[in-house]
Amino acid sequence: MIFGSGTLSQLPDEVARLGLRKALVLSTPPQEAEAGRIAALLGDASAGVFAGAVMHTPVSVTEQAMAAVAEKQADGVVAIGGGSTTGLAKAIALRTDLPQIIVPTTYAGSEMTPILGETRDNTKTTQSSPKILPEVVIYDVDLTMTLPAGLSGTSGINAIAHAVEALYARDANPIIDLMALEAIGALYRALPRIAKDPGDREARSDALYGAWLCGMCLGAVGMSLHHKLCHTLGGTFDLPHAETHTAVLPHALAYNASAIPSVIERLRGVLGPDPAGALYDLAGAVGAERSLKALGMPEDGIDTATERAFANPYWNPRPLERDAVRALIARAWKGVEPRA
Ligand code: NAD
């Protein structure tokens, strides 16, 4: 893991260190130019660009990328972008065990985890394997400067969600707790500064640092109801990932609050007297959409999402109660304040 400003220049050394001779560069369509610059930086060690990554890692896109890997005889992948591009690199690595170098440009944190969520027929399933964990991650603050203010806020709150759920994970531990609280504090302070001035380099650096820690939390311990709901909502209604996390997190924390008094106490030290309310206010402060309705979820989806939350549920500190879970989803759909 490499962290800093201008660190992308170390990519050719990392490619050589892994012994790669033809690395396929991955990106989303909007970041194709960035991917082209990386391919140019790699010169002969580049196998070209596949710029077809999209959100929620649909298996159909992975199959197209796999055809490019075979055709170009790639022996590794370099992903530049957010969690969508990282997801594609991981999907390729799962199938081929090719080495991955990830250059994250959002705060999603996927690069630090051995977890892959893939979507097939509107259903997102998650799996974990050592093959999925990237070999090298290059964090370059410079590449996050272009992340639009809106996405910076929601992507940062997506990262906070990993750390919040890590604090009350069934397999929580004191080291991850330290990382989680440090990460939540770093992002909580940095995100409103980025919203005010997206060119604030120090705030960008703090946010990326927080995002890295959040990714570590996500990779180390299990997630609960919040992540289950967001996976379900994203896969079922094709909702945008970071925005969905942002809308749901205050409500998921409020749902769990009564079952996790010591976690709430520690969160108060970072977020103030009402942690769930503070996360709702943070979403407002960064200009995020707080209602799932506005993100495109139909009202009858509240019942569908409730049903799906109970299918293969994740462990959760508060037992899942159908009426209360439905009420949680309904409040997030409306975008009103969280209620314990
Ligand atoms: P994303 O990767 O879809 O990026 C959103 C958009 O922003 C894309 O169009 C992208 O090209 C653009 N973008 C990214 N960085 C930019 C930058 N610096 N400047 C300008 N534009 C930029 O969004 P995301 O929220 O990072 O990732 C969401 C996906 O990641 C979801 O599919 C989610 O499930 C997955 N995810 C997986 C894990 C895991 O551990 N498996 C963790 C977090 C997220």
Coordinates of N, CA, C and O in Angstrom, one line a residue, residues 88-215:
L88 N -14.5 -4.8 -10.9 CA -14.2 -5.5 -12.2 C -12.9 -6.2 -12.1 O -12.7 -7.4 -12.5
A89 N -11.9 -5.5 -11.5 CA -10.5 -6.1 -11.4 C -10.6 -7.3 -10.5 O -10.1 -8.4 -10.8
K90 N -11.4 -7.2 -9.4 CA -11.5 -8.3 -8.5 C -12.3 -9.5 -9.2 O -11.9 -10.7 -8.9
A91 N -13.3 -9.2 -10.0 CA -14.0 -10.3 -10.7 C -13.1 -11.0 -11.6 O -13.2 -12.2 -11.7
I92 N -12.2 -10.3 -12.3 CA -11.2 -10.9 -13.2 C -10.3 -11.8 -12.4 O -10.0 -12.9 -12.7
A93 N -9.8 -11.2 -11.2 CA -8.8 -11.9 -10.4 C -9.4 -13.2 -9.8 O -8.8 -14.2 -9.7
L94 N -10.7 -13.1 -9.5 CA -11.4 -14.3 -8.9 C -11.4 -15.5 -9.9 O -11.2 -16.6 -9.6
R95 N -11.6 -15.1 -11.2 CA -11.6 -16.1 -12.3 C -10.3 -16.6 -12.8 O -10.1 -17.6 -13.4
T96 N -9.3 -15.7 -12.6 CA -8.0 -16.0 -13.2 C -6.8 -16.0 -12.3 O -5.7 -16.5 -12.6
D97 N -7.0 -15.4 -11.1 CA -5.9 -15.2 -10.1 C -4.8 -14.3 -10.6 O -3.7 -14.3 -10.1
L98 N -5.1 -13.5 -11.6 CA -4.1 -12.5 -12.1 C -3.9 -11.5 -11.0 O -4.8 -11.1 -10.3
P99 N -2.6 -11.0 -10.9 CA -2.4 -9.9 -9.9 C -3.1 -8.6 -10.3 O -3.3 -8.3 -11.5
Q100 N -3.5 -7.9 -9.2 CA -4.2 -6.6 -9.4 C -3.4 -5.5 -8.8 O -3.0 -5.6 -7.6
I101 N -3.3 -4.3 -9.5 CA -2.9 -3.1 -8.9 C -4.0 -2.1 -8.9 O -4.6 -1.9 -10.0
I102 N -4.5 -1.6 -7.8 CA -5.6 -0.7 -7.7 C -5.2 0.7 -7.5 O -4.4 0.9 -6.5
V103 N -5.7 1.6 -8.2 CA -5.4 3.0 -8.0 C -6.8 3.7 -7.7 O -7.5 4.1 -8.6
P104 N -7.2 3.8 -6.4 CA -8.5 4.3 -6.1 C -8.7 5.8 -6.3 O -7.7 6.5 -6.0
T105 N -9.8 6.2 -6.8 CA -10.1 7.6 -7.0 C -11.3 8.0 -6.3 O -11.8 9.2 -6.5
T106 N -11.9 7.1 -5.5 CA -13.1 7.5 -4.6 C -12.7 7.0 -3.2 O -11.6 6.5 -3.0
Y107 N -13.7 7.1 -2.3 CA -13.5 6.7 -0.9 C -14.2 5.4 -0.6 O -14.4 5.1 0.6
A108 N -14.5 4.6 -1.6 CA -15.3 3.4 -1.4 C -14.6 2.3 -0.6 O -15.2 1.6 0.2
G109 N -13.3 2.2 -0.7 CA -12.5 1.3 0.2 C -12.5 -0.1 -0.3 O -11.8 -1.0 0.4
S110 N -13.1 -0.4 -1.4 CA -13.1 -1.8 -1.9 C -11.7 -2.4 -2.1 O -11.5 -3.6 -1.9
E111 N -10.7 -1.6 -2.4 CA -9.4 -2.0 -2.7 C -8.7 -2.7 -1.5 O -7.8 -3.5 -1.7
M112 N -9.2 -2.5 -0.3 CA -8.6 -3.1 0.9 C -9.3 -4.4 1.3 O -9.0 -5.0 2.4
T113 N -10.2 -4.9 0.6 CA -11.0 -6.1 1.0 C -10.9 -7.3 0.1 O -10.7 -7.1 -1.1
P114 N -11.0 -8.5 0.6 CA -11.1 -9.7 -0.2 C -12.5 -10.0 -0.6 O -12.9 -11.2 -0.8
I115 N -13.4 -9.0 -0.7 CA -14.8 -9.2 -0.9 C -15.2 -8.7 -2.3 O -14.8 -7.6 -2.8
L116 N -16.1 -9.5 -3.0 CA -16.6 -9.1 -4.3 C -18.1 -9.3 -4.3 O -18.6 -10.3 -4.0
G117 N -18.8 -8.2 -4.7 CA -20.2 -8.3 -4.9 C -20.5 -8.3 -6.4 O -20.0 -7.4 -7.1
E118 N -21.2 -9.3 -6.9 CA -21.5 -9.4 -8.3 C -23.0 -9.4 -8.5 O -23.8 -9.9 -7.7
T119 N -23.5 -8.8 -9.7 CA -24.9 -8.8 -9.9 C -25.2 -9.6 -11.2 O -24.6 -9.5 -12.2
R120 N -26.2 -10.4 -11.0 CA -26.8 -11.3 -12.1 C -28.3 -11.2 -11.9 O -28.8 -11.5 -10.8
D121 N -29.0 -10.9 -13.0 CA -30.5 -10.9 -12.9 C -31.0 -10.1 -11.8 O -31.9 -10.5 -11.0
N122 N -30.5 -8.8 -11.6 CA -30.9 -7.9 -10.6 C -30.7 -8.4 -9.1 O -31.3 -7.9 -8.2
T123 N -29.9 -9.4 -9.0 CA -29.6 -9.9 -7.6 C -28.1 -9.8 -7.4 O -27.3 -10.3 -8.2
K124 N -27.7 -9.1 -6.3 CA -26.3 -9.0 -6.0 C -25.9 -10.0 -4.9 O -26.5 -10.1 -3.8
T125 N -24.9 -10.8 -5.2 CA -24.4 -11.7 -4.2 C -22.9 -11.4 -3.9 O -22.2 -10.9 -4.8
T126 N -22.6 -11.6 -2.7 CA -21.2 -11.3 -2.2 C -20.4 -12.5 -1.9 O -21.0 -13.5 -1.3
Q127 N -19.2 -12.5 -2.2 CA -18.3 -13.6 -1.8 C -17.0 -13.1 -1.4 O -16.6 -12.0 -1.8
S128 N -16.2 -14.0 -0.7 CA -14.9 -13.6 -0.3 C -13.9 -14.7 -0.7 O -14.2 -15.8 -0.6
S129 N -12.7 -14.2 -1.1 CA -11.7 -15.2 -1.4 C -10.3 -14.5 -1.4 O -10.2 -13.3 -1.8
P130 N -9.3 -15.2 -1.0 CA -7.9 -14.6 -1.0 C -7.6 -14.1 -2.4 O -6.8 -13.1 -2.6
K131 N -8.1 -14.8 -3.5 CA -7.8 -14.3 -4.8 C -8.3 -12.9 -5.1 O -7.8 -12.3 -6.0
I132 N -9.3 -12.5 -4.4 CA -10.0 -11.2 -4.7 C -9.1 -10.0 -4.1 O -9.2 -8.9 -4.7
L133 N -8.4 -10.3 -3.1 CA -7.6 -9.2 -2.4 C -6.5 -8.7 -3.4 O -5.7 -9.4 -3.8
P134 N -6.5 -7.4 -3.7 CA -5.5 -6.8 -4.6 C -4.1 -7.0 -4.0 O -3.9 -6.9 -2.8
E135 N -3.1 -7.1 -4.9 CA -1.7 -7.2 -4.5 C -1.1 -5.9 -4.1 O -0.4 -5.8 -3.1
V136 N -1.5 -4.8 -4.8 CA -0.9 -3.5 -4.6 C -2.0 -2.5 -4.7 O -2.9 -2.5 -5.5
V137 N -2.0 -1.5 -3.8 CA -2.9 -0.3 -3.9 C -2.0 0.9 -3.9 O -1.2 1.1 -3.0
I138 N -2.3 1.8 -4.8 CA -1.6 3.1 -4.9 C -2.6 4.2 -4.6 O -3.4 4.5 -5.5
Y139 N -2.6 4.8 -3.5 CA -3.4 6.0 -3.2 C -2.7 7.2 -3.6 O -1.6 7.5 -3.1
D140 N -3.2 7.9 -4.5 CA -2.6 9.2 -4.9 C -3.7 10.3 -4.8 O -4.7 10.4 -5.5
V141 N -3.4 11.2 -3.8 CA -4.4 12.2 -3.4 C -4.7 13.0 -4.7 O -5.9 13.5 -4.9
D142 N -3.7 13.3 -5.5 CA -3.9 14.1 -6.7 C -5.1 13.6 -7.6 O -5.8 14.4 -8.2
L143 N -5.3 12.3 -7.6 CA -6.3 11.7 -8.5 C -7.7 11.8 -7.9 O -8.7 11.6 -8.6
T144 N -7.8 12.2 -6.6 CA -9.1 12.4 -6.0 C -9.6 13.9 -6.1 O -10.7 14.2 -5.8
M145 N -8.7 14.7 -6.6 CA -9.1 16.2 -6.7 C -10.2 16.4 -7.6 O -10.9 17.4 -7.5
T146 N -10.4 15.5 -8.6 CA -11.4 15.7 -9.7 C -12.7 15.1 -9.2 O -13.7 15.2 -10.0
L147 N -12.7 14.3 -8.1 CA -14.0 13.7 -7.7 C -15.0 14.8 -7.4 O -14.7 15.7 -6.5
P148 N -16.1 14.8 -8.1 CA -17.1 15.9 -7.9 C -17.5 16.1 -6.4 O -17.5 15.1 -5.7
A149 N -17.8 17.3 -6.0 CA -18.1 17.5 -4.6 C -19.2 16.6 -4.1 O -19.1 16.0 -3.0
G150 N -20.3 16.4 -4.9 CA -21.4 15.6 -4.5 C -21.0 14.2 -4.2 O -21.3 13.6 -3.1
L151 N -20.3 13.6 -5.1 CA -19.8 12.2 -5.0 C -18.8 12.1 -3.9 O -18.7 11.0 -3.2
S152 N -18.0 13.1 -3.7 CA -17.0 13.1 -2.6 C -17.7 12.9 -1.3 O -17.3 12.1 -0.4
G153 N -18.8 13.6 -1.1 CA -19.6 13.5 0.2 C -20.2 12.2 0.4 O -20.1 11.5 1.4
T154 N -20.9 11.7 -0.7 CA -21.6 10.4 -0.5 C -20.6 9.2 -0.5 O -20.7 8.3 0.3
S155 N -19.5 9.3 -1.2 CA -18.5 8.3 -1.2 C -17.8 8.2 0.2 O -17.6 7.1 0.7
G156 N -17.6 9.4 0.8 CA -17.0 9.5 2.1 C -18.0 8.9 3.2 O -17.5 8.2 4.1
I157 N -19.3 9.1 3.0 CA -20.2 8.6 4.0 C -20.4 7.0 3.8 O -20.5 6.3 4.7
N158 N -20.2 6.6 2.5 CA -20.2 5.2 2.2 C -19.0 4.5 3.0 O -19.1 3.5 3.7
A159 N -17.9 5.2 3.0 CA -16.7 4.7 3.8 C -17.0 4.7 5.3 O -16.7 3.7 6.0
I160 N -17.6 5.8 5.8 CA -18.0 5.9 7.2 C -18.9 4.7 7.6 O -18.7 4.1 8.7
A161 N -19.7 4.3 6.7 CA -20.6 3.1 7.0 C -19.8 1.9 7.3 O -20.2 1.1 8.1
H162 N -18.7 1.7 6.6 CA -17.9 0.5 6.9 C -17.4 0.5 8.3 O -17.4 -0.5 9.0
A163 N -16.9 1.7 8.7 CA -16.3 1.8 10.0 C -17.4 1.7 11.1 O -17.2 1.1 12.2
V164 N -18.6 2.4 10.9 CA -19.6 2.3 11.9 C -20.0 0.8 12.1 O -20.1 0.4 13.3
E165 N -20.3 0.1 11.0 CA -20.7 -1.3 11.2 C -19.6 -2.2 11.8 O -19.8 -3.2 12.5
A166 N -18.3 -1.8 11.5 CA -17.2 -2.5 12.1 C -17.2 -2.4 13.7 O -16.8 -3.4 14.3
L167 N -17.7 -1.3 14.2 CA -17.7 -1.1 15.6 C -18.6 -2.1 16.3 O -18.4 -2.4 17.5
Y168 N -19.7 -2.5 15.7 CA -20.7 -3.4 16.3 C -20.7 -4.7 15.6 O -21.7 -5.5 15.7
A169 N -19.6 -5.1 14.9 CA -19.6 -6.4 14.2 C -19.5 -7.5 15.2 O -19.0 -7.3 16.3
R170 N -20.0 -8.7 14.8 CA -20.0 -9.8 15.8 C -18.5 -10.2 16.1 O -18.2 -10.5 17.2
D171 N -17.6 -10.0 15.1 CA -16.2 -10.3 15.3 C -15.4 -9.0 15.5 O -14.2 -9.0 15.1
A172 N -16.0 -8.0 16.1 CA -15.3 -6.7 16.3 C -14.1 -7.0 17.2 O -14.0 -8.0 18.0
N173 N -13.0 -6.2 17.0 CA -11.9 -6.3 17.9 C -11.3 -5.0 18.2 O -11.5 -4.0 17.5
P174 N -10.4 -4.8 19.3 CA -10.0 -3.5 19.7 C -9.1 -2.8 18.7 O -9.2 -1.5 18.6
I175 N -8.4 -3.5 17.8 CA -7.5 -2.8 16.9 C -8.4 -2.2 15.8 O -8.2 -1.0 15.4
I176 N -9.4 -2.9 15.3 CA -10.3 -2.4 14.3 C -11.1 -1.3 14.9 O -11.4 -0.3 14.2
D177 N -11.5 -1.4 16.2 CA -12.2 -0.3 16.8 C -11.4 1.0 16.7 O -12.0 2.1 16.4
L178 N -10.1 0.9 17.0 CA -9.3 2.1 16.9 C -9.3 2.7 15.5 O -9.4 3.9 15.3
M179 N -9.1 1.9 14.6 CA -9.1 2.3 13.2 C -10.4 2.9 12.8 O -10.5 4.0 12.1
A180 N -11.5 2.3 13.2 CA -12.8 2.8 12.8 C -13.1 4.2 13.4 O -13.6 5.1 12.7
L181 N -12.8 4.4 14.7 CA -13.1 5.7 15.3 C -12.2 6.7 14.7 O -12.6 7.9 14.4
E182 N -10.9 6.4 14.4 CA -10.0 7.4 13.8 C -10.5 7.7 12.4 O -10.5 8.9 12.0
A183 N -11.0 6.7 11.7 CA -11.5 6.9 10.3 C -12.8 7.8 10.3 O -12.9 8.7 9.5
I184 N -13.7 7.5 11.2 CA -14.9 8.2 11.2 C -14.6 9.7 11.5 O -15.2 10.6 10.9
G185 N -13.7 9.9 12.5 CA -13.4 11.3 12.8 C -12.7 12.0 11.7 O -13.1 13.2 11.4
A186 N -11.8 11.4 11.0 CA -11.1 12.0 9.8 C -12.1 12.4 8.8 O -12.1 13.5 8.2
L187 N -13.0 11.5 8.4 CA -14.0 11.8 7.3 C -15.0 12.8 7.8 O -15.4 13.7 7.0
Y188 N -15.5 12.7 9.0 CA -16.5 13.6 9.5 C -16.0 15.0 9.5 O -16.8 15.9 9.2
R189 N -14.7 15.2 9.8 CA -14.1 16.6 9.7 C -13.8 17.0 8.3 O -14.0 18.2 7.9
A190 N -13.4 16.1 7.5 CA -12.9 16.4 6.1 C -14.0 16.7 5.1 O -13.9 17.6 4.3
L191 N -15.1 15.9 5.2 CA -16.1 15.9 4.1 C -16.8 17.3 4.0 O -17.0 17.8 2.9
P192 N -17.2 18.0 5.1 CA -17.8 19.3 4.9 C -16.8 20.3 4.4 O -17.2 21.2 3.6
R193 N -15.5 20.1 4.7 CA -14.5 21.0 4.1 C -14.4 20.8 2.6 O -14.3 21.8 1.8
I194 N -14.5 19.6 2.2 CA -14.4 19.3 0.7 C -15.6 19.8 0.0 O -15.6 20.4 -1.1
A195 N -16.8 19.7 0.7 CA -18.0 20.2 0.1 C -17.9 21.7 -0.1 O -18.4 22.3 -1.1
K196 N -17.3 22.4 0.8 CA -17.1 23.9 0.7 C -16.1 24.2 -0.4 O -16.2 25.2 -1.1
D197 N -15.0 23.4 -0.4 CA -13.9 23.7 -1.3 C -13.3 22.4 -1.8 O -12.4 21.8 -1.2
P198 N -13.8 21.9 -3.0 CA -13.3 20.6 -3.5 C -11.8 20.6 -3.8 O -11.2 19.6 -3.9
G199 N -11.2 21.8 -3.8 CA -9.8 21.9 -4.1 C -8.9 21.9 -2.8 O -7.7 22.1 -2.9
D200 N -9.6 21.7 -1.7 CA -8.8 21.7 -0.4 C -8.0 20.4 -0.3 O -8.5 19.3 0.1
R201 N -6.7 20.5 -0.6 CA -5.9 19.3 -0.7 C -5.7 18.6 0.6 O -5.6 17.4 0.7
E202 N -5.6 19.4 1.7 CA -5.4 18.8 3.0 C -6.6 18.0 3.4 O -6.5 16.8 3.9
A203 N -7.8 18.5 3.1 CA -9.1 17.8 3.4 C -9.1 16.6 2.6 O -9.6 15.5 3.0
R204 N -8.7 16.7 1.3 CA -8.8 15.5 0.4 C -7.8 14.4 0.9 O -8.2 13.2 0.9
S205 N -6.7 14.8 1.5 CA -5.7 13.8 2.0 C -6.3 13.2 3.2 O -6.2 11.9 3.4
D206 N -6.9 14.0 4.1 CA -7.5 13.4 5.3 C -8.6 12.4 4.9 O -8.8 11.4 5.6
A207 N -9.4 12.8 3.9 CA -10.6 11.9 3.6 C -10.0 10.6 3.0 O -10.6 9.5 3.3
L208 N -9.0 10.7 2.2 CA -8.5 9.4 1.6 C -7.8 8.6 2.6 O -8.0 7.3 2.6
Y209 N -7.2 9.2 3.6 CA -6.6 8.5 4.8 C -7.8 7.8 5.5 O -7.7 6.6 5.8
G210 N -8.8 8.5 5.8 CA -10.0 7.9 6.5 C -10.6 6.8 5.6 O -10.9 5.7 6.2
A211 N -10.7 7.0 4.3 CA -11.3 5.9 3.5 C -10.4 4.6 3.5 O -10.9 3.5 3.4
W212 N -9.1 4.8 3.5 CA -8.2 3.6 3.6 C -8.5 2.9 4.9 O -8.7 1.6 4.8
L213 N -8.6 3.6 6.0 CA -8.9 2.9 7.3 C -10.2 2.2 7.2 O -10.4 1.1 7.7
C214 N -11.2 2.9 6.6 CA -12.6 2.3 6.5 C -12.5 1.0 5.7 O -13.2 0.0 6.0
G215 N -11.7 1.0 4.6 CA -11.6 -0.2 3.8 C -11.0 -1.3 4.6 O -11.4 -2.5 4.5

